[in-house]
Amino acid sequence: MMHKAERLSATLTSIVSSWPGVECVVSGKASETDVLDPYFALVIDVYCYGAIPTGEERQALFENPGAFETSRSGQKDRFFIEELPIHVEYKKTRVVEEFMVKSLDSMWMLGSSSTYFIYRLVEGKVLFSKSDWIRRMRESLAESPKEFWDRLLETYQQKIEHSLSDLGGAALKDDNFFYFVSLAGFMRACGSALFAINRQWEPSERHMTAALMALPVLPDDFQGRWSTLIRTDGSVDPEKRYQIAQLIARGIFSLD
């Protein structure tokens, strides 16, 4: 018997795949968790080569689901069906193709969002495909050159250095707000750097710690230091946390 999430996924795919401009439909890893998991969401990526219906038209085509909202850019819809959260994102195939052709020169496309958008393309479950486009994209991504990963790692190492400097300054100034902003930036950059070192695309931040610990190449004592860094029970003061962050940074740079 088909579970509720599978049934809704099949229904939404049937609707979206009927639009002329749609190349393929892919479900995200968040859709594979139990519906009772607080992190559950039915995440669907729609790769388009042409025009798609407007936000109002999509709302009607989805039969006016609960709490429907679309982003200002029109690239993401969020709503509820049968009490399940649904996220549908619309992505241009042209953007992916440009990234593939000019990967070394187009890392600006990653911005501050890491390589998660590529992870979704590579690891998601294909629900519909009009041609072999997604297969070709996945094959090309699997052959990303060493130069790409090296350039990516260099970018993240710079972010680590900047965030670490800000973290130290905020600890000395006892500036709690900037301290936690800097700590978040530092942790994100460290995670991105380690995935680049291992030549793997980054998963959702919701599952980052478990994914990090599963990487084959990590600095010495990384798990213990990372666990201490993210403690929230008040047992680690800002200065001590900064010292731990320094050790983590040194460990990551020693892997380069």
Coordinates of N, CA and C in Angstrom, one line a residue:
M1 N 0.8 -1.2 0.0 CA 0.0 0.0 0.0 C 0.9 1.2 0.0
M2 N 0.6 2.2 -0.8 CA 1.4 3.4 -1.0 C 1.2 4.3 0.2
H3 N 2.3 4.8 0.9 CA 2.2 5.7 2.0 C 1.7 7.0 1.6
K4 N 1.3 7.8 2.5 CA 0.7 9.2 2.2 C 1.7 10.0 1.5
A5 N 3.0 10.1 1.9 CA 4.0 10.9 1.3 C 4.3 10.4 -0.2
E6 N 4.3 9.1 -0.4 CA 4.5 8.6 -1.7 C 3.3 8.9 -2.6
R7 N 2.1 8.8 -2.1 CA 0.9 9.2 -2.9 C 0.9 10.6 -3.2
L8 N 1.2 11.5 -2.3 CA 1.2 12.9 -2.6 C 2.3 13.3 -3.6
S9 N 3.5 12.6 -3.4 CA 4.6 12.9 -4.3 C 4.2 12.5 -5.7
A10 N 3.5 11.4 -5.9 CA 3.1 10.9 -7.2 C 2.1 11.8 -7.8
T11 N 1.2 12.4 -7.0 CA 0.2 13.3 -7.5 C 0.8 14.6 -7.9
L12 N 1.7 15.1 -7.1 CA 2.3 16.4 -7.5 C 3.2 16.2 -8.7
T13 N 3.9 15.1 -8.8 CA 4.7 14.8 -10.0 C 3.9 14.8 -11.3
S14 N 2.7 14.1 -11.2 CA 1.8 14.0 -12.3 C 1.4 15.4 -12.8
I15 N 1.1 16.3 -11.8 CA 0.7 17.7 -12.2 C 1.8 18.5 -12.8
V16 N 3.0 18.5 -12.1 CA 4.1 19.3 -12.6 C 4.7 18.8 -13.9
S17 N 4.8 17.5 -14.1 CA 5.4 16.9 -15.3 C 4.5 17.2 -16.5
S18 N 3.3 17.6 -16.4 CA 2.4 17.9 -17.5 C 2.7 19.2 -18.1
W19 N 3.5 20.1 -17.4 CA 3.8 21.4 -17.9 C 4.8 21.3 -19.0
P20 N 4.6 22.0 -20.1 CA 5.5 21.8 -21.3 C 7.0 22.2 -21.0
G21 N 7.2 23.1 -20.1 CA 8.6 23.5 -19.8 C 9.4 22.7 -18.9
V22 N 8.9 21.6 -18.4 CA 9.5 20.8 -17.3 C 10.4 19.7 -17.9
E23 N 11.6 19.6 -17.5 CA 12.6 18.6 -18.0 C 12.5 17.4 -17.1
C24 N 12.6 17.6 -15.8 CA 12.6 16.5 -14.8 C 12.2 16.9 -13.5
V25 N 11.8 16.0 -12.7 CA 11.3 16.2 -11.3 C 12.1 15.3 -10.4
V26 N 12.6 15.8 -9.3 CA 13.5 15.1 -8.4 C 13.0 15.3 -6.9
S27 N 12.9 14.3 -6.1 CA 12.6 14.5 -4.7 C 13.8 14.5 -3.9
G28 N 13.8 15.3 -2.8 CA 14.9 15.5 -1.9 C 15.0 14.4 -0.8
K29 N 16.1 14.3 -0.2 CA 16.4 13.4 0.9 C 15.4 13.6 2.1
A30 N 15.0 14.8 2.3 CA 14.1 15.1 3.4 C 12.8 14.4 3.3
S31 N 12.5 14.0 2.0 CA 11.2 13.3 1.7 C 11.3 11.9 2.1
E32 N 12.5 11.4 2.4 CA 12.7 10.0 2.7 C 12.6 9.7 4.2
T33 N 12.5 10.7 5.1 CA 12.4 10.5 6.5 C 11.0 10.2 6.9
D34 N 10.8 9.8 8.1 CA 9.5 9.4 8.6 C 8.6 10.7 8.7
V35 N 7.4 10.6 8.3 CA 6.5 11.8 8.3 C 6.4 12.4 9.7
L36 N 6.7 11.6 10.8 CA 6.6 12.1 12.1 C 7.9 12.8 12.6
D37 N 8.9 12.7 11.8 CA 10.2 13.4 12.1 C 10.0 14.9 12.0
P38 N 10.4 15.6 13.0 CA 10.3 17.1 12.9 C 10.9 17.7 11.7
Y39 N 11.9 17.1 11.1 CA 12.6 17.6 9.9 C 11.9 17.2 8.6
F40 N 10.8 16.4 8.7 CA 10.2 15.9 7.5 C 9.6 17.0 6.6
A41 N 9.8 17.0 5.3 CA 9.1 17.8 4.4 C 9.2 17.1 3.0
L42 N 8.1 17.2 2.3 CA 8.1 16.6 1.0 C 8.7 17.6 0.0
V43 N 10.0 17.4 -0.3 CA 10.8 18.4 -1.1 C 10.9 17.9 -2.5
I44 N 10.5 18.8 -3.4 CA 10.5 18.4 -4.9 C 11.2 19.5 -5.7
D45 N 12.2 19.1 -6.4 CA 12.9 20.0 -7.3 C 12.4 19.8 -8.7
V46 N 12.0 20.9 -9.4 CA 11.5 20.8 -10.7 C 12.5 21.6 -11.6
Y47 N 13.2 20.8 -12.5 CA 14.1 21.4 -13.4 C 13.4 21.8 -14.7
C48 N 13.5 23.1 -15.1 CA 12.7 23.6 -16.2 C 13.6 24.2 -17.3
Y49 N 13.3 23.9 -18.5 CA 14.0 24.5 -19.7 C 13.1 25.6 -20.3
G50 N 11.9 25.7 -19.9 CA 11.0 26.7 -20.5 C 10.1 27.3 -19.4
A51 N 9.1 28.0 -19.8 CA 8.2 28.7 -18.9 C 7.4 27.8 -18.2
I52 N 7.0 28.1 -16.9 CA 6.1 27.3 -16.1 C 4.9 28.3 -15.7
P53 N 3.8 27.7 -15.3 CA 2.7 28.5 -14.8 C 3.1 29.5 -13.8
T54 N 2.3 30.6 -13.7 CA 2.5 31.6 -12.7 C 2.2 31.1 -11.3
G55 N 2.6 31.8 -10.2 CA 2.2 31.4 -8.9 C 0.8 31.2 -8.7
E56 N -0.1 32.1 -9.1 CA -1.5 31.9 -9.0 C -2.0 30.7 -9.7
E57 N -1.5 30.5 -10.9 CA -1.9 29.3 -11.7 C -1.5 28.0 -11.0
R58 N -0.3 28.0 -10.5 CA 0.2 26.8 -9.8 C -0.7 26.5 -8.6
Q59 N -1.0 27.5 -7.9 CA -1.9 27.3 -6.7 C -3.2 26.7 -7.1
A60 N -3.7 27.1 -8.2 CA -5.0 26.5 -8.7 C -4.8 25.1 -9.2
L61 N -3.6 24.9 -9.8 CA -3.3 23.5 -10.4 C -3.1 22.5 -9.2
F62 N -2.6 23.0 -8.1 CA -2.4 22.2 -6.9 C -3.6 22.1 -6.1
E63 N -4.7 22.6 -6.6 CA -6.1 22.6 -6.0 C -6.1 23.3 -4.7
N64 N -5.5 24.5 -4.7 CA -5.6 25.5 -3.6 C -5.2 24.8 -2.3
P65 N -4.0 24.3 -2.1 CA -3.6 23.7 -0.9 C -3.5 24.7 0.3
G66 N -3.4 24.2 1.5 CA -3.4 25.0 2.7 C -2.1 25.9 2.8
A67 N -2.3 27.1 3.2 CA -1.2 28.0 3.5 C -0.2 28.2 2.3
F68 N -0.8 28.2 1.1 CA 0.1 28.3 -0.1 C 0.8 29.7 -0.1
E69 N 2.1 29.6 -0.3 CA 2.8 30.9 -0.5 C 3.9 30.6 -1.5
T70 N 4.3 31.6 -2.3 CA 5.3 31.5 -3.3 C 6.3 32.6 -3.1
S71 N 7.6 32.3 -3.3 CA 8.6 33.3 -3.1 C 8.5 34.5 -4.1
R72 N 9.1 35.6 -3.8 CA 8.9 36.8 -4.6 C 9.5 36.5 -6.0
S73 N 10.5 35.7 -6.1 CA 11.1 35.4 -7.4 C 10.2 34.3 -8.2
G74 N 9.3 33.7 -7.4 CA 8.5 32.7 -8.1 C 9.2 31.3 -8.3
Q75 N 10.3 31.2 -7.5 CA 11.1 30.0 -7.7 C 10.9 28.9 -6.6
K76 N 10.0 29.2 -5.7 CA 9.7 28.3 -4.6 C 8.3 28.4 -4.1
D77 N 7.6 27.3 -4.0 CA 6.3 27.2 -3.5 C 6.3 26.4 -2.2
R78 N 5.6 26.9 -1.2 CA 5.4 26.2 0.1 C 3.9 26.1 0.4
F79 N 3.5 24.9 0.8 CA 2.1 24.7 1.2 C 2.0 23.4 2.0
F80 N 0.7 23.2 2.4 CA 0.4 21.9 3.1 C -0.7 21.2 2.4
I81 N -0.5 19.9 2.4 CA -1.6 19.0 1.9 C -1.7 17.8 2.9
E82 N -2.9 17.6 3.4 CA -3.1 16.6 4.4 C -2.2 16.7 5.5
E83 N -1.9 18.0 5.9 CA -1.1 18.3 7.1 C 0.4 18.1 6.9
L84 N 0.8 17.7 5.7 CA 2.2 17.5 5.4 C 2.8 18.7 4.7
P85 N 4.0 19.2 5.2 CA 4.6 20.3 4.5 C 5.2 20.0 3.2
I86 N 4.9 20.8 2.2 CA 5.4 20.5 0.8 C 6.3 21.7 0.4
H87 N 7.4 21.4 -0.1 CA 8.3 22.5 -0.7 C 8.6 22.1 -2.2
V88 N 8.2 23.0 -3.1 CA 8.5 22.7 -4.5 C 9.4 23.9 -5.0
E89 N 10.6 23.5 -5.5 CA 11.5 24.5 -6.0 C 11.6 24.4 -7.5
Y90 N 11.7 25.5 -8.3 CA 11.8 25.5 -9.7 C 13.2 26.0 -10.1
K91 N 13.9 25.2 -10.8 CA 15.3 25.5 -11.2 C 15.5 25.4 -12.7
K92 N 16.3 26.3 -13.2 CA 16.5 26.4 -14.6 C 17.6 25.4 -15.1
T93 N 17.3 24.6 -16.0 CA 18.3 23.7 -16.5 C 19.5 24.4 -17.1
R94 N 19.3 25.6 -17.6 CA 20.4 26.4 -18.2 C 21.4 26.8 -17.2
V95 N 21.0 27.1 -15.9 CA 21.9 27.4 -14.9 C 22.8 26.2 -14.5
V96 N 22.3 25.0 -14.5 CA 23.1 23.9 -14.2 C 24.0 23.6 -15.3
E97 N 23.6 23.8 -16.6 CA 24.5 23.5 -17.7 C 25.6 24.5 -17.7
E98 N 25.4 25.8 -17.4 CA 26.4 26.8 -17.4 C 27.5 26.4 -16.3
F99 N 27.0 25.9 -15.2 CA 27.9 25.5 -14.1 C 28.8 24.4 -14.6
M100 N 28.2 23.5 -15.3 CA 29.0 22.3 -15.8 C 30.1 22.7 -16.8
V101 N 29.7 23.6 -17.7 CA 30.7 24.1 -18.7 C 31.8 24.9 -18.2
K102 N 31.5 25.8 -17.2 CA 32.5 26.7 -16.7 C 32.6 26.5 -15.2
S103 N 32.8 25.3 -14.7 CA 32.8 25.1 -13.2 C 33.9 25.8 -12.5
L104 N 35.1 25.9 -13.1 CA 36.2 26.6 -12.4 C 35.9 28.1 -12.3
D105 N 35.2 28.7 -13.3 CA 35.0 30.1 -13.3 C 33.6 30.5 -12.8
S106 N 32.8 29.6 -12.4 CA 31.4 29.9 -12.0 C 31.1 29.5 -10.6
M107 N 32.1 29.4 -9.8 CA 31.9 29.0 -8.4 C 31.1 30.1 -7.6
W108 N 31.1 31.3 -8.2 CA 30.2 32.4 -7.6 C 28.8 31.9 -7.5
M109 N 28.4 31.0 -8.4 CA 27.0 30.5 -8.4 C 26.7 29.8 -7.1
L110 N 27.8 29.3 -6.4 CA 27.5 28.6 -5.1 C 27.2 29.6 -4.0
G111 N 27.7 30.8 -4.1 CA 27.5 31.8 -3.1 C 27.8 31.3 -1.7
S112 N 26.9 31.6 -0.8 CA 27.1 31.2 0.6 C 26.3 29.9 0.9
S113 N 25.7 29.3 -0.2 CA 24.8 28.2 0.1 C 25.5 26.9 -0.1
S114 N 26.9 26.9 -0.2 CA 27.6 25.7 -0.3 C 27.3 24.9 -1.6
T115 N 27.5 23.6 -1.6 CA 27.3 22.8 -2.8 C 26.0 22.0 -2.6
Y116 N 25.1 22.4 -1.7 CA 23.9 21.7 -1.4 C 23.0 21.6 -2.7
F117 N 23.0 22.6 -3.5 CA 22.1 22.5 -4.7 C 22.5 21.5 -5.6
I118 N 23.9 21.2 -5.7 CA 24.4 20.1 -6.5 C 24.1 18.8 -5.9
Y119 N 24.2 18.7 -4.5 CA 23.8 17.5 -3.8 C 22.4 17.1 -4.1
R120 N 21.5 18.0 -4.2 CA 20.1 17.7 -4.4 C 19.9 17.2 -5.8
L121 N 20.7 17.7 -6.8 CA 20.6 17.2 -8.1 C 21.2 15.8 -8.3
V122 N 22.3 15.5 -7.6 CA 23.0 14.3 -7.7 C 22.3 13.1 -6.9
E123 N 21.9 13.5 -5.7 CA 21.4 12.4 -4.8 C 19.9 12.2 -4.7
G124 N 19.1 13.1 -5.3 CA 17.7 13.0 -5.2 C 17.2 11.9 -6.1
K125 N 15.9 11.5 -5.7 CA 15.3 10.4 -6.5 C 14.5 11.0 -7.7
V126 N 14.8 10.5 -8.8 CA 14.2 11.0 -10.1 C 12.8 10.4 -10.1
L127 N 11.8 11.4 -10.1 CA 10.4 11.0 -10.2 C 9.8 11.1 -11.6
F128 N 10.5 11.9 -12.4 CA 10.1 12.1 -13.8 C 11.2 12.7 -14.6
S129 N 11.4 12.2 -15.8 CA 12.5 12.7 -16.7 C 12.0 12.6 -18.1
K130 N 12.1 13.8 -18.8 CA 11.6 13.8 -20.2 C 12.7 13.3 -21.1
S131 N 14.0 13.4 -20.7 CA 15.0 13.0 -21.6 C 16.2 12.4 -20.7
D132 N 17.4 12.3 -21.3 CA 18.5 11.8 -20.5 C 19.3 13.0 -19.9
W133 N 18.7 14.2 -19.8 CA 19.4 15.4 -19.3 C 20.0 15.2 -17.9
I134 N 19.2 14.7 -17.0 CA 19.7 14.6 -15.6 C 20.8 13.5 -15.5
R135 N 20.7 12.4 -16.3 CA 21.7 11.4 -16.3 C 23.0 12.0 -16.8
R136 N 23.0 12.8 -17.8 CA 24.2 13.5 -18.4 C 24.8 14.4 -17.4
M137 N 23.9 15.2 -16.7 CA 24.4 16.1 -15.7 C 25.1 15.4 -14.5
R138 N 24.5 14.3 -14.1 CA 25.1 13.6 -13.0 C 26.4 13.0 -13.4
E139 N 26.5 12.5 -14.6 CA 27.8 11.9 -15.0 C 28.9 13.0 -15.1
S140 N 28.5 14.1 -15.6 CA 29.5 15.2 -15.7 C 30.0 15.7 -14.3
L141 N 29.0 15.7 -13.3 CA 29.4 16.1 -12.0 C 30.3 15.1 -11.3
A142 N 30.1 13.9 -11.6 CA 30.9 12.8 -11.1 C 32.4 12.9 -11.5
E143 N 32.6 13.6 -12.6 CA 33.9 13.8 -13.2 C 34.5 15.2 -12.9
S144 N 34.0 15.9 -11.9 CA 34.5 17.2 -11.6 C 36.0 17.1 -11.3
P145 N 36.8 18.0 -12.0 CA 38.3 17.9 -11.9 C 38.8 18.3 -10.6
K146 N 40.1 17.9 -10.3 CA 40.8 18.2 -9.1 C 40.9 19.7 -8.9
E147 N 41.1 20.4 -10.0 CA 41.2 21.9 -9.9 C 39.9 22.5 -9.3
F148 N 38.8 22.0 -9.7 CA 37.5 22.5 -9.1 C 37.5 22.4 -7.6
W149 N 37.8 21.2 -7.1 CA 37.8 21.0 -5.7 C 38.8 21.8 -5.0
D150 N 40.0 21.9 -5.6 CA 41.1 22.7 -5.0 C 40.6 24.2 -4.8
R151 N 40.0 24.7 -5.9 CA 39.6 26.1 -5.9 C 38.4 26.3 -4.9
L152 N 37.6 25.3 -4.8 CA 36.5 25.4 -3.8 C 37.0 25.3 -2.4
L153 N 38.0 24.5 -2.2 CA 38.6 24.4 -0.8 C 39.3 25.7 -0.4
E154 N 40.0 26.3 -1.4 CA 40.6 27.6 -1.1 C 39.6 28.6 -0.7
T155 N 38.5 28.7 -1.3 CA 37.4 29.6 -1.0 C 36.9 29.4 0.4
Y156 N 36.7 28.1 0.8 CA 36.2 27.8 2.1 C 37.3 28.1 3.2
Q157 N 38.5 27.8 2.9 CA 39.6 28.1 3.8 C 39.7 29.6 4.2
Q158 N 39.5 30.4 3.2 CA 39.5 31.9 3.4 C 38.3 32.3 4.3
K159 N 37.2 31.6 4.1 CA 36.0 31.9 5.0 C 36.3 31.4 6.4
I160 N 37.0 30.3 6.6 CA 37.4 29.8 7.9 C 38.3 30.9 8.6
E161 N 39.3 31.4 7.9 CA 40.2 32.4 8.5 C 39.4 33.6 8.9
H162 N 38.6 34.1 8.0 CA 37.9 35.4 8.4 C 36.9 35.2 9.6
S163 N 36.2 34.1 9.6 CA 35.3 33.8 10.7 C 36.0 33.6 12.0
L164 N 37.1 32.9 11.9 CA 37.9 32.6 13.1 C 38.4 33.9 13.7
S165 N 38.9 34.8 12.9 CA 39.4 36.1 13.3 C 38.2 36.9 14.0
D166 N 37.1 36.9 13.4 CA 35.9 37.6 14.0 C 35.5 36.9 15.3
L167 N 35.6 35.6 15.3 CA 35.2 34.9 16.6 C 36.1 35.3 17.7
G168 N 37.4 35.4 17.5 CA 38.4 35.7 18.5 C 38.1 37.2 19.0
G169 N 37.9 38.1 18.1 CA 37.6 39.5 18.4 C 36.4 39.6 19.3
A170 N 35.3 38.9 18.9 CA 34.0 38.9 19.6 C 34.2 38.3 21.0
A171 N 35.0 37.3 21.1 CA 35.2 36.7 22.5 C 35.9 37.7 23.4
L172 N 36.9 38.4 22.9 CA 37.6 39.4 23.7 C 36.8 40.6 24.1
K173 N 35.9 40.9 23.1 CA 35.0 42.1 23.4 C 33.7 41.7 24.1
D174 N 33.5 40.4 24.4 CA 32.3 40.0 25.0 C 31.1 40.4 24.3
D175 N 31.2 40.3 23.0 CA 30.1 40.7 22.1 C 29.3 39.4 21.7
N176 N 28.3 39.1 22.5 CA 27.6 37.8 22.3 C 27.0 37.7 20.9
F177 N 26.3 38.7 20.4 CA 25.6 38.6 19.1 C 26.6 38.3 18.0
F178 N 27.7 39.1 17.9 CA 28.7 38.9 16.8 C 29.4 37.6 17.0
Y179 N 29.6 37.2 18.3 CA 30.3 36.0 18.6 C 29.5 34.8 18.0
F180 N 28.2 34.7 18.2 CA 27.5 33.6 17.7 C 27.3 33.6 16.1
V181 N 27.2 34.9 15.6 CA 27.2 35.0 14.1 C 28.5 34.5 13.5
S182 N 29.6 34.8 14.2 CA 30.9 34.4 13.7 C 31.1 32.9 13.9
L183 N 30.6 32.4 15.0 CA 30.7 30.9 15.2 C 29.9 30.1 14.2
A184 N 28.7 30.6 13.8 CA 27.9 30.0 12.8 C 28.6 30.0 11.4
G185 N 29.2 31.1 11.1 CA 30.0 31.2 9.9 C 31.2 30.3 9.8
F186 N 31.9 30.2 11.0 CA 33.0 29.3 11.1 C 32.7 27.9 10.9
M187 N 31.6 27.5 11.6 CA 31.2 26.1 11.5 C 30.8 25.7 10.1
R188 N 30.0 26.6 9.5 CA 29.6 26.3 8.1 C 30.8 26.2 7.2
A189 N 31.7 27.1 7.3 CA 32.9 27.1 6.4 C 33.7 25.8 6.7
C190 N 33.8 25.4 7.9 CA 34.6 24.1 8.2 C 33.9 22.9 7.6
G191 N 32.6 22.9 7.7 CA 31.9 21.7 7.1 C 32.1 21.7 5.6
S192 N 32.0 22.9 5.0 CA 32.1 23.0 3.5 C 33.5 22.6 3.1
A193 N 34.5 23.0 3.9 CA 35.9 22.7 3.5 C 36.2 21.2 3.6
L194 N 35.6 20.5 4.6 CA 35.8 19.1 4.8 C 35.1 18.3 3.7
F195 N 34.0 18.7 3.2 CA 33.3 18.0 2.1 C 34.1 18.3 0.8
A196 N 34.7 19.4 0.7 CA 35.6 19.7 -0.5 C 36.8 18.8 -0.5
I197 N 37.4 18.7 0.7 CA 38.6 17.8 0.9 C 38.3 16.4 0.5
N198 N 37.1 15.9 0.9 CA 36.7 14.6 0.6 C 36.0 14.4 -0.8
R199 N 35.9 15.6 -1.5 CA 35.3 15.6 -2.9 C 33.9 15.0 -2.9
Q200 N 33.1 15.5 -1.9 CA 31.7 15.2 -1.8 C 30.9 16.4 -1.8
W201 N 29.7 16.3 -2.3 CA 28.7 17.4 -2.2 C 28.1 17.5 -0.9
E202 N 27.7 18.7 -0.4 CA 27.2 18.8 1.0 C 25.7 18.6 1.1
P203 N 25.3 17.8 2.1 CA 23.9 17.6 2.3 C 23.3 18.8 3.1
S204 N 22.0 18.6 3.4 CA 21.3 19.7 4.2 C 22.0 19.9 5.5
E205 N 22.0 21.1 6.0 CA 22.5 21.4 7.3 C 21.8 20.7 8.4
R206 N 20.6 20.3 8.2 CA 19.8 19.6 9.2 C 20.5 18.3 9.6
H207 N 21.3 17.7 8.7 CA 22.0 16.5 9.0 C 23.5 16.6 8.8
M208 N 24.0 17.8 9.0 CA 25.4 18.1 8.7 C 26.3 17.3 9.7
T209 N 26.1 17.3 11.0 CA 27.0 16.7 11.9 C 27.2 15.2 11.6
A210 N 26.1 14.5 11.4 CA 26.2 13.0 11.1 C 26.9 12.8 9.8
A211 N 26.6 13.7 8.8 CA 27.3 13.5 7.5 C 28.8 13.8 7.7
L212 N 29.1 14.8 8.5 CA 30.6 15.1 8.7 C 31.3 13.9 9.3
M213 N 30.7 13.3 10.3 CA 31.4 12.2 11.0 C 31.5 11.0 10.1
A214 N 30.8 10.9 9.1 CA 30.8 9.8 8.2 C 31.9 10.0 7.1
L215 N 32.5 11.1 7.0 CA 33.5 11.4 5.9 C 34.7 10.5 6.2
P216 N 35.3 10.0 5.1 CA 36.5 9.2 5.3 C 37.8 9.9 5.8
V217 N 37.9 11.2 5.4 CA 39.1 12.0 5.8 C 38.6 13.1 6.7
L218 N 39.1 13.1 8.0 CA 38.8 14.1 9.0 C 40.1 14.4 9.7
P219 N 40.2 15.6 10.3 CA 41.4 15.9 11.2 C 41.4 15.0 12.4
D220 N 42.6 14.9 13.0 CA 42.7 14.2 14.3 C 41.8 14.8 15.4
D221 N 41.2 14.0 16.2 CA 40.3 14.4 17.3 C 39.2 15.3 16.8
F222 N 38.8 15.2 15.6 CA 37.7 16.2 15.1 C 36.4 15.9 15.8
Q223 N 36.0 14.7 15.9 CA 34.7 14.4 16.5 C 34.5 15.0 17.9
G224 N 35.5 14.8 18.7 CA 35.4 15.3 20.1 C 35.4 16.8 20.1
R225 N 36.3 17.4 19.3 CA 36.3 18.9 19.3 C 35.1 19.5 18.8
W226 N 34.5 18.9 17.7 CA 33.3 19.4 17.1 C 32.1 19.3 18.1
S227 N 32.1 18.2 18.8 CA 31.0 18.0 19.8 C 31.1 19.0 20.9
T228 N 32.3 19.4 21.3 CA 32.5 20.4 22.3 C 32.1 21.8 21.8
L229 N 32.5 22.0 20.5 CA 32.2 23.3 19.9 C 30.7 23.6 19.8
I230 N 29.9 22.6 19.6 CA 28.4 22.8 19.4 C 27.6 22.6 20.7
R231 N 28.3 22.4 21.8 CA 27.5 22.3 23.1 C 26.8 23.5 23.4
T232 N 25.6 23.4 23.9 CA 24.7 24.5 24.3 C 24.3 24.5 25.7
D233 N 25.0 23.8 26.6 CA 24.6 23.7 28.0 C 25.3 24.7 28.9
G234 N 26.1 25.6 28.2 CA 26.8 26.7 29.0 C 28.1 26.2 29.6
S235 N 28.5 25.0 29.4 CA 29.7 24.5 30.0 C 31.0 25.0 29.3
V236 N 30.9 25.6 28.2 CA 32.0 26.0 27.4 C 32.0 27.5 27.2
D237 N 32.9 28.3 27.8 CA 32.9 29.7 27.8 C 33.4 30.2 26.4
P238 N 33.1 31.4 26.0 CA 33.6 31.9 24.6 C 35.0 31.7 24.4
E239 N 35.9 32.0 25.3 CA 37.3 31.9 25.1 C 37.8 30.5 24.9
K240 N 37.2 29.6 25.6 CA 37.6 28.2 25.5 C 37.0 27.7 24.1
R241 N 35.8 28.1 23.7 CA 35.3 27.7 22.4 C 36.1 28.2 21.3
Y242 N 36.6 29.4 21.5 CA 37.5 30.0 20.4 C 38.8 29.2 20.3
Q243 N 39.4 28.7 21.4 CA 40.6 27.9 21.4 C 40.3 26.6 20.7
I244 N 39.2 26.0 20.9 CA 38.8 24.7 20.2 C 38.6 25.0 18.7
A245 N 38.0 26.1 18.4 CA 37.8 26.5 17.0 C 39.2 26.6 16.3
Q246 N 40.2 27.2 17.0 CA 41.5 27.3 16.4 C 42.1 25.9 16.1
L247 N 41.9 25.0 17.1 CA 42.4 23.6 16.9 C 41.8 22.9 15.7
I248 N 40.5 23.1 15.5 CA 39.7 22.6 14.4 C 40.2 23.1 13.1
A249 N 40.4 24.5 13.1 CA 40.9 25.1 11.9 C 42.3 24.6 11.5
R250 N 43.2 24.5 12.4 CA 44.5 23.9 12.2 C 44.5 22.5 11.6
G251 N 43.6 21.7 12.2 CA 43.4 20.4 11.7 C 43.0 20.3 10.3
I252 N 42.0 21.2 9.9 CA 41.5 21.2 8.5 C 42.6 21.7 7.6
F253 N 43.3 22.7 8.0 CA 44.4 23.2 7.1 C 45.5 22.2 6.9
S254 N 45.7 21.3 7.9 CA 46.8 20.3 7.8 C 46.4 19.2 6.8
L255 N 45.2 19.1 6.4 CA 44.7 18.1 5.5 C 44.9 18.5 4.0
D256 N 45.2 19.8 3.8 CA 45.3 20.4 2.5 C 46.6 19.9 1.8

